[in-house]
mmCIF file of C-alpha atoms in Angstrom:
data_model
loop_
_atom_site.group_PDB
_atom_site.id
_atom_site.type_symbol
_atom_site.label_atom_id
_atom_site.label_comp_id
_atom_site.label_asym_id
_atom_site.label_seq_id
_atom_site.Cartn_x
_atom_site.Cartn_y
_atom_site.Cartn_z
ATOM 1 C CA MET A 30 41.015 -53.758 -34.442
ATOM 2 C CA THR A 31 44.340 -54.488 -32.743
ATOM 3 C CA ARG A 32 46.327 -53.913 -35.926
ATOM 4 C CA GLU A 33 44.528 -50.626 -36.576
ATOM 5 C CA THR A 34 45.122 -49.464 -32.993
ATOM 6 C CA ARG A 35 48.836 -50.223 -33.305
ATOM 7 C CA LYS A 36 49.020 -48.448 -36.662
ATOM 8 C CA ARG A 37 47.230 -45.403 -35.234
ATOM 9 C CA MET A 38 49.712 -45.301 -32.348
ATOM 10 C CA ILE A 39 52.660 -45.344 -34.751
ATOM 11 C CA GLU A 40 51.102 -42.617 -36.910
ATOM 12 C CA GLN A 41 50.372 -40.417 -33.901
ATOM 13 C CA ALA A 42 53.856 -40.983 -32.508
ATOM 14 C CA ALA A 43 55.365 -39.875 -35.827
ATOM 15 C CA LEU A 44 53.302 -36.684 -35.772
ATOM 16 C CA LEU A 45 54.174 -35.979 -32.143
ATOM 17 C CA PHE A 46 57.881 -36.619 -32.754
ATOM 18 C CA ARG A 47 57.736 -34.179 -35.688
ATOM 19 C CA GLY A 48 55.897 -31.558 -33.691
ATOM 20 C CA ARG A 49 57.352 -31.883 -30.196
ATOM 21 C CA GLY A 50 60.527 -33.872 -30.726
ATOM 22 C CA TYR A 51 61.313 -37.402 -29.669
ATOM 23 C CA GLY A 52 62.680 -36.451 -26.260
ATOM 24 C CA ALA A 53 59.687 -34.298 -25.342
ATOM 25 C CA THR A 54 57.086 -36.900 -26.310
ATOM 26 C CA GLY A 55 55.994 -39.474 -23.785
ATOM 27 C CA ILE A 56 54.026 -42.680 -23.973
ATOM 28 C CA ARG A 57 51.061 -40.946 -22.311
ATOM 29 C CA GLU A 58 50.936 -38.300 -25.055
ATOM 30 C CA ILE A 59 51.140 -40.929 -27.773
ATOM 31 C CA ALA A 60 48.391 -42.994 -26.163
ATOM 32 C CA ALA A 61 46.146 -39.944 -25.736
ATOM 33 C CA ALA A 62 46.688 -38.812 -29.325
ATOM 34 C CA ALA A 63 45.852 -42.316 -30.541
ATOM 35 C CA GLY A 64 42.761 -42.508 -28.330
ATOM 36 C CA ALA A 65 44.153 -45.402 -26.317
ATOM 37 C CA HIS A 66 45.083 -46.099 -22.721
ATOM 38 C CA ARG A 67 48.735 -46.176 -21.681
ATOM 39 C CA GLY A 68 48.419 -49.870 -20.837
ATOM 40 C CA VAL A 69 47.408 -50.570 -24.429
ATOM 41 C CA MET A 70 50.610 -48.841 -25.567
ATOM 42 C CA TYR A 71 52.691 -51.210 -23.456
ATOM 43 C CA HIS A 72 50.686 -54.168 -24.752
ATOM 44 C CA HIS A 73 51.657 -53.244 -28.313
ATOM 45 C CA PHE A 74 55.103 -51.885 -27.466
ATOM 46 C CA PRO A 75 56.474 -53.733 -24.403
ATOM 47 C CA ARG A 76 59.853 -51.978 -24.721
ATOM 48 C CA GLY A 77 58.145 -48.589 -24.495
ATOM 49 C CA LYS A 78 58.999 -45.457 -26.408
ATOM 50 C CA THR A 79 62.155 -46.928 -27.933
ATOM 51 C CA GLU A 80 60.119 -49.632 -29.611
ATOM 52 C CA VAL A 81 57.567 -47.073 -30.778
ATOM 53 C CA ALA A 82 60.394 -44.996 -32.273
ATOM 54 C CA GLU A 83 61.805 -48.042 -34.070
ATOM 55 C CA GLU A 84 58.379 -48.622 -35.601
ATOM 56 C CA VAL A 85 58.070 -44.952 -36.562
ATOM 57 C CA LEU A 86 61.436 -45.158 -38.335
ATOM 58 C CA ALA A 87 60.404 -48.349 -40.135
ATOM 59 C CA ALA A 88 57.029 -46.936 -41.175
ATOM 60 C CA THR A 89 58.555 -43.660 -42.357
ATOM 61 C CA ASP A 90 61.163 -45.533 -44.355
ATOM 62 C CA ALA A 91 58.590 -47.897 -45.828
ATOM 63 C CA THR A 92 56.562 -44.978 -47.130
ATOM 64 C CA ILE A 93 59.101 -42.313 -47.988
ATOM 65 C CA GLY A 94 61.863 -44.740 -48.927
ATOM 66 C CA ALA A 95 59.551 -46.459 -51.414
ATOM 67 C CA TYR A 96 58.718 -43.122 -53.039
ATOM 68 C CA ILE A 97 62.361 -42.087 -53.226
ATOM 69 C CA GLU A 98 63.359 -45.416 -54.726
ATOM 70 C CA SER A 99 60.590 -45.312 -57.330
ATOM 71 C CA TRP A 100 61.394 -41.731 -58.341
ATOM 72 C CA CYS A 101 65.116 -42.484 -58.547
ATOM 73 C CA THR A 102 64.582 -45.685 -60.520
ATOM 74 C CA ALA A 103 62.172 -44.198 -63.045
ATOM 75 C CA GLN A 104 63.812 -40.830 -63.709
ATOM 76 C CA GLU A 105 67.087 -39.127 -64.417
ATOM 77 C CA PRO A 106 68.750 -37.308 -61.483
ATOM 78 C CA LEU A 107 67.339 -33.811 -62.052
ATOM 79 C CA SER A 108 63.741 -35.043 -62.342
ATOM 80 C CA ALA A 109 64.242 -37.419 -59.407
ATOM 81 C CA MET A 110 65.555 -34.566 -57.231
ATOM 82 C CA ARG A 111 62.563 -32.422 -58.183
ATOM 83 C CA ALA A 112 60.174 -35.269 -57.339
ATOM 84 C CA ILE A 113 61.864 -35.916 -53.990
ATOM 85 C CA ILE A 114 61.668 -32.250 -53.013
ATOM 86 C CA ALA A 115 58.054 -32.017 -54.203
ATOM 87 C CA GLY A 116 57.315 -35.121 -52.148
ATOM 88 C CA ALA A 117 58.939 -33.582 -49.079
ATOM 89 C CA LYS A 118 56.780 -30.510 -49.547
ATOM 90 C CA SER A 119 53.548 -32.447 -49.904
ATOM 91 C CA MET A 120 54.142 -35.185 -47.330
ATOM 92 C CA MET A 121 56.002 -33.410 -44.584
ATOM 93 C CA ALA A 122 55.943 -29.660 -44.850
ATOM 94 C CA THR A 123 52.274 -28.880 -45.403
ATOM 95 C CA GLY A 124 48.997 -29.433 -43.687
ATOM 96 C CA GLU A 125 47.931 -29.079 -40.100
ATOM 97 C CA HIS A 126 51.020 -30.711 -38.621
ATOM 98 C CA PRO A 127 54.342 -28.950 -38.164
ATOM 99 C CA PRO A 128 56.912 -29.568 -40.864
ATOM 100 C CA GLY A 129 59.711 -31.890 -40.049
ATOM 101 C CA SER A 130 60.978 -35.386 -40.275
ATOM 102 C CA PRO A 131 60.258 -38.025 -37.670
ATOM 103 C CA VAL A 132 63.593 -39.601 -38.622
ATOM 104 C CA ALA A 133 65.434 -36.391 -37.756
ATOM 105 C CA ALA A 134 63.397 -35.992 -34.549
ATOM 106 C CA VAL A 135 64.307 -39.488 -33.364
ATOM 107 C CA THR A 136 67.950 -39.084 -34.411
ATOM 108 C CA ILE A 137 68.370 -35.794 -32.587
ATOM 109 C CA GLY A 138 66.385 -36.894 -29.538
ATOM 110 C CA ALA A 139 68.056 -40.282 -29.096
ATOM 111 C CA GLY A 140 70.377 -40.278 -26.118
ATOM 112 C CA PRO A 141 73.738 -41.991 -25.726
ATOM 113 C CA GLU A 142 71.997 -45.157 -24.554
ATOM 114 C CA ASP A 143 69.871 -45.278 -27.726
ATOM 115 C CA GLU A 144 72.483 -46.729 -30.068
ATOM 116 C CA ALA A 145 69.898 -48.979 -31.737
ATOM 117 C CA LEU A 146 67.760 -45.955 -32.660
ATOM 118 C CA ARG A 147 70.713 -44.082 -34.133
ATOM 119 C CA GLU A 148 71.674 -47.171 -36.126
ATOM 120 C CA ALA A 149 68.099 -47.555 -37.376
ATOM 121 C CA ALA A 150 67.992 -43.886 -38.399
ATOM 122 C CA ALA A 151 71.353 -44.235 -40.150
ATOM 123 C CA ALA A 152 69.974 -47.206 -42.080
ATOM 124 C CA VAL A 153 66.944 -45.166 -43.180
ATOM 125 C CA TYR A 154 69.076 -42.258 -44.332
ATOM 126 C CA GLY A 155 71.471 -44.702 -46.005
ATOM 127 C CA ARG A 156 68.640 -46.266 -48.021
ATOM 128 C CA TRP A 157 67.433 -42.862 -49.198
ATOM 129 C CA GLN A 158 70.940 -41.763 -50.139
ATOM 130 C CA ARG A 159 71.697 -45.033 -51.972
ATOM 131 C CA ALA A 160 68.592 -44.640 -54.119
ATOM 132 C CA PHE A 161 69.717 -41.228 -55.356
ATOM 133 C CA ARG A 162 73.364 -42.285 -55.608
ATOM 134 C CA ASP A 163 72.330 -45.249 -57.779
ATOM 135 C CA CYS A 164 70.290 -42.901 -59.974
ATOM 136 C CA LEU A 165 73.375 -40.748 -60.421
ATOM 137 C CA HIS A 166 75.508 -43.823 -61.171
ATOM 138 C CA ARG A 167 73.074 -44.975 -63.880
ATOM 139 C CA ASN A 168 73.460 -41.576 -65.472
ATOM 140 C CA GLY A 169 77.253 -41.597 -65.466
ATOM 141 C CA THR A 170 78.213 -39.816 -62.252
ATOM 142 C CA PRO A 171 81.118 -41.639 -60.589
ATOM 143 C CA ASP A 172 81.879 -41.877 -56.896
ATOM 144 C CA PRO A 173 82.741 -40.004 -54.770
ATOM 145 C CA GLU A 174 80.744 -37.297 -56.552
ATOM 146 C CA ALA A 175 77.562 -39.409 -56.697
ATOM 147 C CA GLU A 176 77.857 -40.285 -53.008
ATOM 148 C CA ASN A 177 78.471 -36.646 -52.095
ATOM 149 C CA LEU A 178 75.506 -35.381 -54.124
ATOM 150 C CA ALA A 179 73.222 -38.011 -52.597
ATOM 151 C CA THR A 180 74.302 -36.958 -49.107
ATOM 152 C CA LEU A 181 73.827 -33.299 -50.030
ATOM 153 C CA LEU A 182 70.267 -33.940 -51.238
ATOM 154 C CA ILE A 183 69.092 -35.896 -48.194
ATOM 155 C CA ALA A 184 70.916 -33.679 -45.679
ATOM 156 C CA GLY A 185 69.641 -30.627 -47.529
ATOM 157 C CA ILE A 186 66.038 -31.798 -47.327
ATOM 158 C CA GLU A 187 66.283 -32.568 -43.620
ATOM 159 C CA GLY A 188 67.852 -29.159 -42.962
ATOM 160 C CA ALA A 189 65.358 -27.402 -45.217
ATOM 161 C CA LEU A 190 62.501 -28.959 -43.236
ATOM 162 C CA VAL A 191 63.910 -27.367 -40.085
ATOM 163 C CA LEU A 192 64.063 -24.026 -41.893
ATOM 164 C CA CYS A 193 60.496 -24.517 -43.179
ATOM 165 C CA ARG A 194 59.366 -24.825 -39.603
ATOM 166 C CA ALA A 195 61.329 -21.746 -38.519
ATOM 167 C CA GLU A 196 60.119 -19.652 -41.448
ATOM 168 C CA GLY A 197 56.583 -21.017 -41.501
ATOM 169 C CA ASN A 198 56.603 -21.810 -45.221
ATOM 170 C CA ASN A 199 58.020 -24.145 -47.890
ATOM 171 C CA ALA A 200 60.460 -21.617 -49.349
ATOM 172 C CA PRO A 201 63.579 -23.383 -47.962
ATOM 173 C CA LEU A 202 62.712 -26.514 -49.951
ATOM 174 C CA ASP A 203 62.301 -24.374 -53.074
ATOM 175 C CA ARG A 204 65.676 -22.727 -52.439
ATOM 176 C CA LEU A 205 67.278 -26.124 -51.945
ATOM 177 C CA GLY A 206 65.926 -27.287 -55.294
ATOM 178 C CA ALA A 207 67.169 -24.125 -56.978
ATOM 179 C CA ALA A 208 70.647 -24.637 -55.481
ATOM 180 C CA LEU A 209 70.841 -28.293 -56.523
ATOM 181 C CA GLU A 210 69.454 -27.769 -60.012
ATOM 182 C CA PRO A 211 72.707 -26.486 -61.597
ATOM 183 C CA LEU A 212 74.667 -29.322 -59.989
ATOM 184 C CA LEU A 213 72.362 -31.900 -61.586
ATOM 185 C CA GLN A 214 71.664 -30.246 -64.966
ATOM 186 C CA GLU A 215 74.284 -32.220 -66.831
ATOM 187 C CA ARG A 216 73.709 -35.571 -65.155
#
């Protein structure tokens, strides 16, 4: 029961961060969304919202990072890029919750005193970029081009998710894929 409660709190926090932003989401909102009392939140997360955000980043990376790594390991760059964008569309930009990335929400909402959160977010983005960069390397793309393309893909997806929210559809992710396709055709 305790483990499930904690997991539910992390999941609800991720959704709230996506929908409202990290800065605009409080412990009370997370507790209410998870069907728990605020005191239970502090039992599971004694350091408060910062600790919740760290867990959201870790959980997001564990799920999305694993997908990105598997797609990049098993496919050539063009197919991997298509799979990553399709994954972004299905996991983050559809359904009843607003499109967006909890990693971006935490990164943008972290204040100057939240260095640990920014470092954790940088590590998540670094893992995702390395997976695609390594895919490019295996297929003959040297650095710095491979590093630049990996950054372009991950930054493009995060930006496209913001545009998806503004436009109310997945078209920005489709446009991103169309723009990246010629760059990856020969890799």
